[in-house]
Amino acid sequence: MQLVGLLFVFVFAAVMTIQQLAVPPSAGFSRQAAAMFNVQLFLLPLFLLTIGSMNIAGDAESGWLQLLKTYPMKMSRYIAGKYLALATAFLLIVLLALGAVLLLSGIAGPLAGMGVYFMSSMLLIFIFAALALLIGAIAKNRLHALALSLVFWAAWLLLIPYGLMALGTYLAGHLVKTFIIMNIHVNPVEWVRFCFFLATGNGDALGPAFYGLTSFYTSPGGMLLAVLVTAAWIILPLASAAFVLKRRKRQT
Amino acid sequence: MKRLLLLMLFLSWPLGAVQAEESLQQKIDALPEGAVIELEAGVYNEAITIKKPLTINGADGAVFRVEGEKPAISIENTENVAIRNVQIEQGDTALLIQDSSNVTVERLRIIGADQAASVHRSKKLVLRELSIEGPDGHYSDKGNGIALYKSEDIEVSDNEIRNVRDGIYIEHAKGLRASGNSIQDSRYGVHLMYSEQVQITGNHFSGNVTGVMLMMSNDSRIHSNIIEEHIMPNASGLVLYDADTIEVTDNSITSNALGLSLQKTGGSTVAGNRFFGNQIGMEFINSAETNKTKGNEFTGNIIQLRSDARGGQIAGNYYDDAALLDLDEDGYGDTPYTAMQSYGQWMVREPVYQYFTEAPAVVLLNEMDREMNRLTSLVLIDNSPLMEAPSDLQTSASVSLWRLVLGAAVMAFAAFIWRKESAG
């Protein structure tokens, strides 16, 4: 975990410093903002999914979970404890990384939107920590958990977008747009990315085709729906993880 | 005697009344050609029409507040007219110039007019230091700041225009020089239609839907302007559509959704411009073959250049994302720079792809694309990319003590908690 933390801090700070020195801050969605956010999108889900899922699967594999089941403890409490521990650990890593970036920005020049990066990190942590626990609960062992995590990570981050882009070569634009809007709501990476654009006021960067969608999500009703969707991405995986473990408890 | 007194009273009474109620228009009509009116401070609730050589110099606080559709000030079929230092509050057209020449309009403040200044079939005009603030509402519901129709030899300089449809609208004009203007929060900063020999120099455009929209025009120059922060949906810094022999030189094109778009444009030159921090630096649509793009600087744009077609004359530009070697030290990279990515090309063809702008999948794709496209000629390639930026723009690396201290404090706090939890 310490190594993961150090790696994240190093990559995050290095990318930011390089971008900061190469490209001064500019208004709107800049390459600097994209670089910083992409580091978050690439690394945080990867680390969260693998470490979180292997942790739960490791408990099952080592028999620790079986031991815990002999105590009068609800699975929901077990899941909640794991979730809080995982989320807190990664919040500390992010805090450390942002501290390093802030420190370096004291020398390399100001960096806009640090608060937004912290918020997007928190969103990633809260959503992917929950998903990691669900994957860990489903997995048979640690290796299985690792494999599942990598498959989901690759699918959400790379394969589904590539698939949509490929579809676009055959389908009409409005159909691709419909699939992209569906993907925003069923793909946690895309959901966080979409929220990042909204939070930074850069919804226009997604293009005129999505003007209606971004306009809706910046209205009061849209913001309420965004909160509900985000809550669903956290609560449903946690509830499902507890349910899976409970069912497994009955089976044993 | 009594009769004589009554007669004098009778004759003098109406005369006095006429003099007291004499309107500004009547004064103007009564003056000889070439006269100068020193307009006193105050509110003038009448529209005036000038049809002879005349100068009006307003004192500070001279305001035309006119209701109805008649322009507050009309200049028609005349020459050698000058109007200076007045404020116009008019809901319709504030200033109308028709069929006139040698007209100078300076230091006018026009507030809330649907159409601030409208010029038709006139020549040798100077419109300088106007301050124009359009009414609230959507662009489609209001008129332009300065509109020029079928006119020639016009100087439009040092004006401040905001919140109108088009800041400066030019149609069938020739010999226009627009310089030092600041145009903000409008639909188009400058909208040029069917015009020629136009020079747009040293202006500042920001926050419009499009900074400069040049359509069906030719033989013109857009030089040394600052074009920035046009970031609405469909926004662009500069668009050339169906244009010919246009020079776009030494402009600073910064933080726009799309910096410069060449559409159906030919025989034009894009040189010495600085494209900085745009979502898309420059695009070619039906324009890649016959325009020259040289000596520009592309820094920090998410997509530097894109095109719907192959090829394109790009040479000697600087790209901050180019990985180049210069073993012969001639100032140019030894290997070509592939200036277009497949993703950029898809975006031109299908706008919905813009959703994936700088998405993780696209970032990886671009890297693969760049490696593969080195071997093909079906893309925009700069065979002599500059090793160093033409401008000396660098980040202002000033040391900030509070960021240093705060960063160190945050790191120390996180490390302390981490160690404490690890030990526990």
XYZ file of C-alpha atoms in Angstrom:
676
model
C 0.000 0.000 0.000
C 2.874 2.334 0.845
C 4.412 1.575 -2.536
C 1.149 2.334 -4.295
C 0.930 5.593 -2.421
C 4.459 6.590 -3.324
C 3.933 5.620 -6.957
C 0.756 7.660 -7.194
C 2.334 10.687 -5.533
C 5.357 10.477 -7.809
C 3.388 10.111 -11.055
C 0.830 12.735 -10.111
C 3.427 15.297 -9.089
C 5.715 14.550 -12.043
C 2.970 14.863 -14.662
C 1.722 18.059 -13.145
C 5.113 19.649 -12.903
C 5.987 18.736 -16.491
C 2.670 20.087 -17.744
C 3.006 23.182 -15.599
C 6.434 23.974 -16.955
C 5.443 23.215 -20.554
C 2.026 24.822 -20.638
C 1.007 27.804 -18.522
C -2.543 27.674 -17.166
C -5.262 28.761 -19.555
C -9.007 29.213 -19.395
C -11.319 26.351 -20.238
C -10.471 22.687 -20.604
C -6.739 22.767 -21.241
C -4.213 20.042 -21.879
C -2.899 20.650 -18.368
C -6.324 19.941 -16.871
C -6.734 16.903 -19.130
C -3.317 15.513 -18.153
C -3.964 15.873 -14.444
C -7.415 14.376 -14.662
C -6.265 11.500 -16.855
C -3.632 10.533 -14.294
C -6.448 10.291 -11.785
C -8.659 8.337 -14.182
C -5.927 5.882 -15.106
C -4.383 5.246 -11.713
C -6.982 5.657 -8.993
C -9.523 3.149 -10.390
C -6.722 0.692 -11.151
C -5.252 0.811 -7.654
C -8.613 0.950 -5.922
C -10.103 -1.963 -7.832
C -7.091 -4.252 -7.511
C -6.196 -3.513 -3.891
C -9.790 -3.317 -2.663
C -11.020 -6.451 -4.365
C -7.938 -8.497 -3.451
C -8.342 -7.437 0.147
C -11.838 -8.895 0.428
C -10.977 -11.938 -1.677
C -7.855 -12.423 0.451
C -10.003 -12.517 3.586
C -12.088 -15.263 2.042
C -9.082 -17.142 0.690
C -7.166 -17.073 3.971
C -10.160 -18.177 6.045
C -10.240 -14.894 7.935
C -13.752 -14.210 6.673
C -14.875 -17.651 7.833
C -13.551 -16.840 11.291
C -15.322 -13.507 11.304
C -18.562 -15.221 10.390
C -18.448 -17.082 13.691
C -18.838 -13.745 15.457
C -22.245 -12.060 15.727
C -21.339 -9.481 13.109
C -23.465 -8.454 10.158
C -21.862 -8.588 6.729
C -23.004 -5.036 6.107
C -20.834 -3.866 9.019
C -17.905 -5.830 7.667
C -18.363 -4.235 4.246
C -18.807 -0.767 5.758
C -15.605 -1.163 7.739
C -13.657 -2.318 4.709
C -15.102 0.519 2.652
C -14.154 3.175 5.168
C -10.643 1.763 5.568
C -10.054 1.612 1.815
C -11.497 5.042 1.163
C -9.536 6.632 4.002
C -6.262 5.075 2.862
C -6.710 6.409 -0.656
C -7.860 9.800 0.578
C -4.572 10.042 2.434
C -2.669 9.087 -0.725
C -4.510 11.749 -2.715
C -3.927 14.300 0.009
C -0.239 13.463 -0.055
C -0.148 13.778 -3.862
C -2.008 17.092 -3.915
C 0.254 18.372 -1.154
C 3.258 17.490 -3.318
C 1.698 19.209 -6.344
C 0.914 22.284 -4.253
C 4.472 22.307 -2.972
C 5.880 22.044 -6.490
C 3.467 24.657 -7.791
C 5.056 27.018 -5.283
C 8.152 26.820 -7.482
C 6.834 25.904 -10.935
C 3.933 28.355 -11.001
C 0.277 28.416 -9.986
C -2.051 25.579 -10.777
C -5.733 26.276 -11.296
C -8.516 24.115 -9.922
C -6.798 22.186 -7.141
C -10.112 21.974 -5.315
C -11.776 20.356 -8.312
C -9.006 17.757 -8.567
C -9.472 16.911 -4.914
C -13.229 16.628 -5.387
C -12.859 14.425 -8.463
C -10.380 12.234 -6.561
C -12.892 11.875 -3.743
C -15.601 10.944 -6.227
C -13.350 8.317 -7.807
C -12.386 6.932 -4.401
C -15.930 6.701 -3.063
C -17.301 5.051 -6.215
C -14.433 2.702 -7.033
C -13.859 1.625 -3.427
C -17.477 0.430 -3.426
C -17.060 -1.317 -6.775
C -13.812 -2.904 -5.614
C -15.565 -4.476 -2.648
C -18.285 -5.875 -4.896
C -15.698 -7.395 -7.228
C -13.837 -8.824 -4.226
C -17.057 -10.327 -2.888
C -17.838 -11.961 -6.217
C -14.297 -13.274 -6.791
C -13.363 -16.781 -5.733
C -9.837 -15.938 -4.732
C -7.272 -13.132 -4.940
C -6.111 -14.028 -8.430
C -9.684 -14.079 -9.623
C -10.253 -10.708 -7.969
C -7.170 -9.279 -9.682
C -8.294 -10.596 -13.067
C -11.837 -9.288 -12.656
C -10.534 -5.899 -11.549
C -8.290 -5.576 -14.566
C -11.057 -6.647 -16.933
C -13.502 -4.111 -15.517
C -10.836 -1.393 -15.413
C -9.854 -1.963 -19.035
C -13.457 -2.202 -20.162
C -14.626 0.957 -18.442
C -11.574 3.008 -19.278
C -10.617 1.806 -22.756
C -12.628 -0.970 -24.363
C -16.109 0.544 -24.153
C -14.969 3.943 -25.524
C -13.125 2.194 -28.347
C -16.222 0.130 -29.031
C -18.365 3.250 -29.195
C -15.884 4.954 -31.496
C -15.892 1.889 -33.737
C -19.692 1.852 -33.751
C -19.607 5.439 -34.894
C -18.058 4.400 -38.178
C -21.198 2.381 -38.983
C -24.000 4.148 -37.144
C -25.505 7.596 -37.524
C -24.288 10.339 -35.197
C -27.522 10.557 -33.206
C -27.366 6.847 -32.430
C -23.768 7.105 -31.272
C -24.793 10.046 -29.119
C -27.538 7.927 -27.533
C -25.045 5.145 -26.796
C -22.580 7.651 -25.333
C -25.262 9.089 -23.043
C -26.133 5.545 -21.924
C -22.451 4.848 -21.337
C -22.119 7.971 -19.190
C -24.710 6.543 -16.823
C -23.636 2.885 -16.772
C -19.863 3.352 -16.864
C -18.431 4.756 -13.612
C -15.316 6.127 -15.321
C -17.435 8.056 -17.787
C -19.744 9.238 -15.038
C -16.850 10.702 -13.037
C -15.394 12.205 -16.217
C -18.736 13.777 -17.061
C -19.050 15.142 -13.507
C -15.543 16.611 -13.816
C -16.541 18.528 -16.957
C -19.679 19.794 -15.237
C -17.878 20.759 -12.029
C -15.201 22.695 -13.885
C -17.775 24.467 -16.043
C -16.281 22.907 -19.156
C -19.328 21.013 -20.381
C -18.966 22.904 -23.658
C -15.730 20.995 -24.308
C -17.811 17.867 -24.916
C -19.167 19.487 -28.033
C -22.443 20.967 -29.216
C -24.006 17.529 -29.553
C -24.086 17.263 -25.763
C -25.237 20.801 -25.062
C -28.703 19.589 -24.025
C -27.287 17.000 -21.643
C -24.825 19.376 -19.989
C -27.498 22.072 -19.755
C -29.818 19.627 -18.016
C -27.190 18.478 -15.535
C -26.321 22.063 -14.622
C -29.969 22.822 -13.784
C -31.213 22.244 -10.199
C -33.141 19.125 -11.254
C -30.107 17.802 -13.106
C -27.824 18.404 -10.150
C -30.213 16.497 -7.907
C -30.227 13.627 -10.390
C -26.414 13.731 -10.511
C -26.274 13.384 -6.735
C -28.710 10.454 -6.900
C -26.753 8.706 -9.666
C -23.523 9.167 -7.713
C -25.148 7.848 -4.559
C -26.428 4.865 -6.533
C -22.887 4.131 -7.763
C -21.762 3.938 -4.123
C -24.714 2.371 -2.338
C -25.708 -0.297 -4.868
C -22.261 -1.964 -5.095
C -21.892 -1.896 -1.301
C -25.354 -3.374 -0.783
C -24.677 -5.966 -3.477
C -21.347 -6.902 -1.894
C -23.020 -7.380 1.489
C -25.763 -9.430 -0.177
C -23.270 -11.683 -1.981
C -21.290 -12.318 1.191
C -24.471 -12.988 3.155
C -25.618 -15.525 0.565
C -22.251 -17.180 0.666
C -22.483 -17.258 4.463
C -25.773 -19.146 4.255
C -24.367 -21.559 1.690
C -21.471 -22.405 4.007
C -50.255 105.136 -28.583
C -52.249 102.445 -26.861
C -53.009 100.808 -30.207
C -49.347 100.883 -31.113
C -48.400 99.165 -27.859
C -51.009 96.466 -28.415
C -49.755 95.908 -31.940
C -46.172 95.523 -30.741
C -47.297 93.065 -28.054
C -49.239 91.072 -30.645
C -46.255 90.892 -32.981
C -43.684 90.086 -30.341
C -45.609 87.349 -28.422
C -45.661 84.584 -31.051
C -42.095 85.323 -32.090
C -40.930 84.847 -28.503
C -42.808 81.553 -28.262
C -41.170 80.184 -31.432
C -37.710 81.100 -30.213
C -38.291 79.426 -26.866
C -39.471 76.161 -28.446
C -36.948 76.026 -31.272
C -35.849 72.456 -31.632
C -32.321 71.257 -32.258
C -33.424 70.187 -35.706
C -34.624 73.699 -36.430
C -31.346 75.115 -35.242
C -29.481 72.711 -37.527
C -31.685 73.593 -40.457
C -31.128 77.296 -39.825
C -27.334 77.030 -39.674
C -25.155 77.529 -42.739
C -23.086 74.702 -44.208
C -19.914 73.971 -42.257
C -21.248 75.418 -39.018
C -20.184 74.085 -35.625
C -22.720 73.372 -32.883
C -21.470 73.205 -29.333
C -24.134 71.037 -27.783
C -24.772 71.857 -24.152
C -25.167 69.219 -21.489
C -28.720 68.041 -21.111
C -31.226 65.534 -22.397
C -32.472 65.989 -25.983
C -35.675 64.085 -26.594
C -35.664 64.490 -30.332
C -34.239 62.741 -33.338
C -32.168 64.862 -35.704
C -31.284 64.540 -39.358
C -28.197 66.147 -40.837
C -28.207 66.822 -44.554
C -25.415 69.365 -44.835
C -21.764 69.721 -43.785
C -21.836 70.257 -40.027
C -19.964 69.581 -36.808
C -21.626 68.746 -33.511
C -19.429 68.782 -30.423
C -21.254 67.579 -27.350
C -20.404 68.757 -23.874
C -20.070 66.058 -21.222
C -23.589 65.036 -20.291
C -25.194 65.737 -23.669
C -27.668 62.897 -24.113
C -30.070 62.010 -26.921
C -32.943 60.045 -25.411
C -35.257 59.189 -28.248
C -38.281 56.941 -28.428
C -39.758 55.397 -31.553
C -38.195 53.871 -34.604
C -36.590 56.983 -36.041
C -32.804 56.979 -35.598
C -31.593 59.362 -32.922
C -29.066 60.849 -35.358
C -29.338 60.474 -39.127
C -26.744 61.711 -41.597
C -28.038 61.578 -45.136
C -26.856 62.620 -48.575
C -24.121 64.898 -47.369
C -20.406 65.197 -46.693
C -17.985 66.653 -44.169
C -19.954 65.883 -41.047
C -18.465 65.319 -37.629
C -20.214 64.299 -34.417
C -18.338 64.057 -31.169
C -18.923 63.275 -27.545
C -22.614 62.575 -27.176
C -24.531 59.771 -25.542
C -27.431 58.109 -27.286
C -30.139 56.152 -25.532
C -32.371 54.746 -28.214
C -34.219 51.450 -28.423
C -34.048 51.140 -32.189
C -31.299 52.589 -34.400
C -29.029 55.061 -32.677
C -26.968 56.384 -35.588
C -27.758 56.085 -39.278
C -25.392 57.224 -42.034
C -26.603 56.982 -45.616
C -25.167 58.065 -48.946
C -22.599 60.318 -47.329
C -18.863 60.854 -47.369
C -16.200 62.328 -45.118
C -18.079 61.586 -41.932
C -16.332 61.389 -38.591
C -18.049 59.993 -35.521
C -16.020 60.050 -32.321
C -16.510 59.351 -28.630
C -20.149 58.359 -28.805
C -21.676 56.295 -26.046
C -24.595 54.219 -27.265
C -26.629 52.273 -24.727
C -29.400 49.753 -25.291
C -29.842 50.415 -29.002
C -31.065 47.541 -31.103
C -28.802 48.782 -33.893
C -26.070 51.084 -32.608
C -24.578 52.441 -35.843
C -25.733 51.604 -39.334
C -23.891 52.817 -42.427
C -25.185 52.455 -45.983
C -23.586 53.371 -49.298
C -21.082 55.772 -47.803
C -17.354 56.332 -48.022
C -14.457 57.968 -46.234
C -15.819 57.384 -42.774
C -14.181 57.359 -39.387
C -15.940 55.646 -36.484
C -13.630 56.035 -33.530
C -13.807 55.566 -29.765
C -17.432 54.534 -29.666
C -18.684 52.764 -26.584
C -21.548 50.471 -27.472
C -23.498 48.365 -24.993
C -26.321 46.350 -26.527
C -29.624 45.440 -24.871
C -30.160 42.260 -22.875
C -31.532 39.234 -24.669
C -30.546 36.604 -27.159
C -28.340 37.514 -30.114
C -31.137 36.771 -32.551
C -33.330 39.400 -30.911
C -30.961 42.319 -31.333
C -28.957 44.088 -33.967
C -25.314 44.789 -34.571
C -22.871 47.191 -32.999
C -21.533 48.818 -36.140
C -23.072 47.644 -39.410
C -21.524 48.705 -42.728
C -23.285 48.041 -46.027
C -21.937 48.776 -49.503
C -19.469 51.293 -48.157
C -15.788 51.880 -48.666
C -12.698 53.516 -47.228
C -13.742 53.238 -43.598
C -11.761 53.417 -40.385
C -13.331 51.690 -37.393
C -10.941 52.064 -34.509
C -10.614 51.983 -30.743
C -14.246 51.142 -30.134
C -15.542 49.140 -27.215
C -18.497 46.976 -28.138
C -20.269 44.355 -26.101
C -23.497 42.444 -25.821
C -24.675 42.877 -29.425
C -25.318 40.434 -32.262
C -22.236 41.195 -34.357
C -19.765 43.740 -33.042
C -18.837 44.953 -36.515
C -20.925 43.652 -39.403
C -19.556 44.330 -42.870
C -21.360 43.509 -46.101
C -20.184 44.370 -49.599
C -17.582 46.722 -48.151
C -14.182 47.629 -49.502
C -11.172 49.231 -47.903
C -12.154 48.811 -44.265
C -9.565 49.213 -41.511
C -10.670 47.889 -38.132
C -8.059 48.391 -35.454
C -7.796 48.698 -31.697
C -11.385 47.597 -31.120
C -12.454 45.517 -28.162
C -15.485 43.329 -28.801
C -16.905 41.017 -26.169
C -19.905 38.873 -25.295
C -21.500 39.076 -28.707
C -22.319 36.551 -31.409
C -19.497 37.446 -33.817
C -16.825 39.991 -33.028
C -16.363 40.914 -36.680
C -18.639 39.447 -39.345
C -17.393 40.013 -42.849
C -19.548 39.196 -45.884
C -18.783 39.725 -49.571
C -16.030 42.195 -48.805
C -12.503 42.865 -49.958
C -9.407 44.780 -48.973
C -10.295 44.630 -45.325
C -7.680 44.929 -42.591
C -8.508 43.712 -39.122
C -5.530 44.666 -36.997
C -4.731 44.916 -33.316
C -8.204 44.179 -32.033
C -9.218 42.210 -28.966
C -12.008 39.679 -29.247
C -13.166 37.628 -26.272
C -16.187 35.735 -25.022
C -18.075 35.828 -28.304
C -19.511 32.833 -30.116
C -16.908 33.536 -32.793
C -14.212 36.197 -32.724
C -13.919 36.833 -36.454
C -16.257 35.293 -39.039
C -15.066 36.007 -42.540
C -17.351 34.713 -45.280
C -17.194 34.933 -49.039
C -14.584 37.641 -48.904
C -11.126 38.004 -50.356
C -7.895 39.968 -50.441
C -7.966 40.812 -46.742
C -5.656 40.690 -43.745
C -6.223 39.678 -40.142
C -3.148 40.719 -38.244
C -1.927 41.029 -34.636
C -5.269 40.509 -32.967
C -5.890 38.893 -29.612
C -8.609 36.295 -30.058
C -9.373 34.513 -26.811
C -11.846 32.611 -24.696
C -14.493 31.729 -27.233
C -15.585 28.558 -25.500
C -19.325 28.157 -25.996
C -20.728 25.212 -27.951
C -19.827 25.738 -31.612
C -17.517 28.598 -30.627
C -14.428 29.488 -32.655
C -11.768 32.127 -32.484
C -11.570 32.743 -36.196
C -13.486 31.199 -39.100
C -12.712 31.737 -42.777
C -15.518 30.380 -44.943
C -15.458 30.355 -48.716
C -12.679 32.919 -48.642
C -9.730 33.576 -50.907
C -6.316 35.221 -50.497
C -6.654 36.011 -46.826
C -3.587 36.627 -44.670
C -3.903 35.557 -41.055
C -0.704 36.685 -39.407
C 0.773 37.247 -35.956
C -2.461 36.776 -34.061
C -2.645 35.426 -30.543
C -5.354 32.763 -30.589
C -5.817 31.542 -27.048
C -8.191 29.365 -25.018
C -10.855 28.910 -27.665
C -12.968 25.832 -28.333
C -11.592 25.999 -31.871
C -8.799 28.419 -32.671
C -8.938 28.819 -36.445
C -11.177 27.074 -38.932
C -10.524 27.241 -42.664
C -13.590 26.114 -44.576
C -13.671 26.062 -48.367
C -10.857 28.552 -48.265
C -8.007 28.769 -50.716
C -4.912 30.735 -51.574
C -4.562 32.007 -48.036
C -1.663 32.239 -45.642
C -1.651 31.460 -41.943
C 1.694 32.592 -40.568
C 3.298 33.669 -37.329
C 0.231 33.072 -35.214
C 0.334 31.724 -31.699
C -2.233 29.002 -31.010
C -2.210 28.516 -27.297
C -4.389 26.415 -25.001
C -7.237 25.861 -27.446
C -9.272 22.688 -27.422
C -8.562 22.446 -31.144
C -5.831 24.671 -32.519
C -6.660 24.769 -36.194
C -8.812 22.813 -38.616
C -9.021 22.485 -42.369
C -12.350 21.643 -43.974
C -12.165 21.431 -47.739
C -9.140 23.651 -47.375
C -6.075 21.527 -46.785
C -4.557 21.735 -50.232
C -4.044 25.350 -51.239
C -3.345 27.298 -48.092
C 0.044 27.859 -46.514
C 0.517 27.350 -42.803
C 3.977 28.356 -41.704
C 5.868 29.818 -38.779
C 2.999 29.347 -36.333
C 3.340 28.213 -32.769
C 1.063 25.465 -31.459
C 1.365 25.233 -27.702
C -0.898 23.468 -25.222
C -3.746 22.777 -27.635
C -5.516 19.512 -26.936
C -5.645 18.840 -30.669
C -3.062 20.877 -32.548
C -4.383 20.546 -36.107
C -7.050 18.473 -37.756
C -8.347 18.085 -41.261
C -11.059 16.295 -43.143
C -8.697 15.628 -46.029
C -5.203 14.419 -46.622
C -2.146 16.539 -47.117
C -2.025 20.263 -46.577
C 0.795 22.733 -46.823
C 2.107 22.996 -43.309
C 5.754 23.763 -42.846
C 8.077 25.338 -40.342
C 5.654 25.514 -37.439
C 6.424 24.904 -33.786
C 4.566 22.152 -31.901
C 5.092 21.770 -28.187
C 4.200 18.070 -28.283
C 6.735 17.199 -30.969
C 9.503 14.803 -29.947
C 12.267 15.977 -32.271
C 15.995 15.809 -32.754
C 18.066 18.423 -34.535
C 21.406 16.769 -35.172
C 22.398 19.173 -37.962
C 21.468 22.123 -35.726
C 19.607 24.013 -38.414
C 16.742 24.888 -36.077
C 14.375 22.381 -37.661
C 13.580 18.858 -36.545
C 15.300 16.081 -38.438
C 12.103 14.041 -38.546
C 8.661 15.182 -39.640
C 5.915 16.068 -37.199
C 2.639 14.278 -37.753
C 0.229 17.071 -37.098
C -2.998 15.186 -37.364
C -4.473 12.336 -35.422
C -7.152 9.920 -36.556
C -9.321 11.076 -33.691
C -9.114 14.664 -34.915
C -10.164 13.545 -38.369
C -13.132 11.635 -36.963
C -14.180 14.690 -35.009
C -14.385 16.728 -38.189
C -16.518 14.100 -39.865
C -18.745 13.276 -36.916
C -19.046 16.036 -34.287
C -20.451 13.640 -31.684
C -16.920 12.236 -31.283
C -15.955 15.445 -29.528
C -17.325 13.836 -26.388
C -14.144 11.762 -26.216
C -11.872 14.812 -26.183
C -8.746 13.847 -24.283
C -10.466 10.797 -22.782
C -8.005 8.152 -21.535
C -8.847 5.917 -24.505
C -8.140 8.748 -26.930
C -4.874 9.677 -25.234
C -3.587 6.131 -25.801
C -4.993 6.071 -29.313
C -3.219 9.307 -30.184
C 0.105 7.944 -29.019
C -0.296 4.811 -31.157
C -1.570 6.911 -34.010
C 1.429 9.215 -33.889
C 3.829 6.303 -34.146
C 1.937 4.663 -37.007
C 1.340 7.840 -38.985
C 5.024 8.548 -39.258
C 5.027 6.083 -42.120
C 2.139 7.392 -44.132
C 1.578 10.497 -46.211
C -2.202 10.556 -45.853
C -2.108 13.022 -42.999
C -1.027 16.571 -42.221
C 2.728 16.368 -41.919
C 5.152 19.155 -41.195
C 8.458 18.131 -42.724
C 10.374 20.972 -41.122
C 9.000 21.504 -37.632
C 10.649 24.253 -35.636
C 12.734 23.160 -32.678
C 11.992 26.292 -30.670
C 8.922 28.453 -30.325
C 9.041 31.701 -32.338
C 7.669 33.629 -29.382
C 9.483 33.790 -26.082
C 6.437 32.770 -24.104
C 7.449 30.916 -20.983
C 5.742 30.212 -17.748
C 6.248 32.856 -15.114
C 7.900 30.654 -12.536
C 7.573 32.923 -9.552
C 8.158 31.303 -6.181
C 5.080 31.360 -3.980
C 5.853 30.985 -0.302
C 2.296 30.289 0.800
C 1.913 27.431 -1.684
C 5.223 25.977 -0.572
C 4.236 26.130 3.086
C 0.679 24.897 2.524
C 1.895 22.038 0.303
C 4.453 20.986 2.891
C 1.848 21.194 5.645
C -0.653 19.058 3.713
C 2.025 16.466 2.959
C 3.196 16.414 6.553
C -0.359 16.005 7.818
C -1.112 13.151 5.413
C 2.191 11.421 6.183
C 1.612 11.776 9.938
C -1.868 10.226 9.767
C -0.586 7.487 7.482
C 2.264 6.566 9.781
C 0.009 6.683 12.817
C -2.569 4.400 11.191
C 0.140 2.050 9.901
C 1.667 1.806 13.379
C -1.782 1.188 14.929
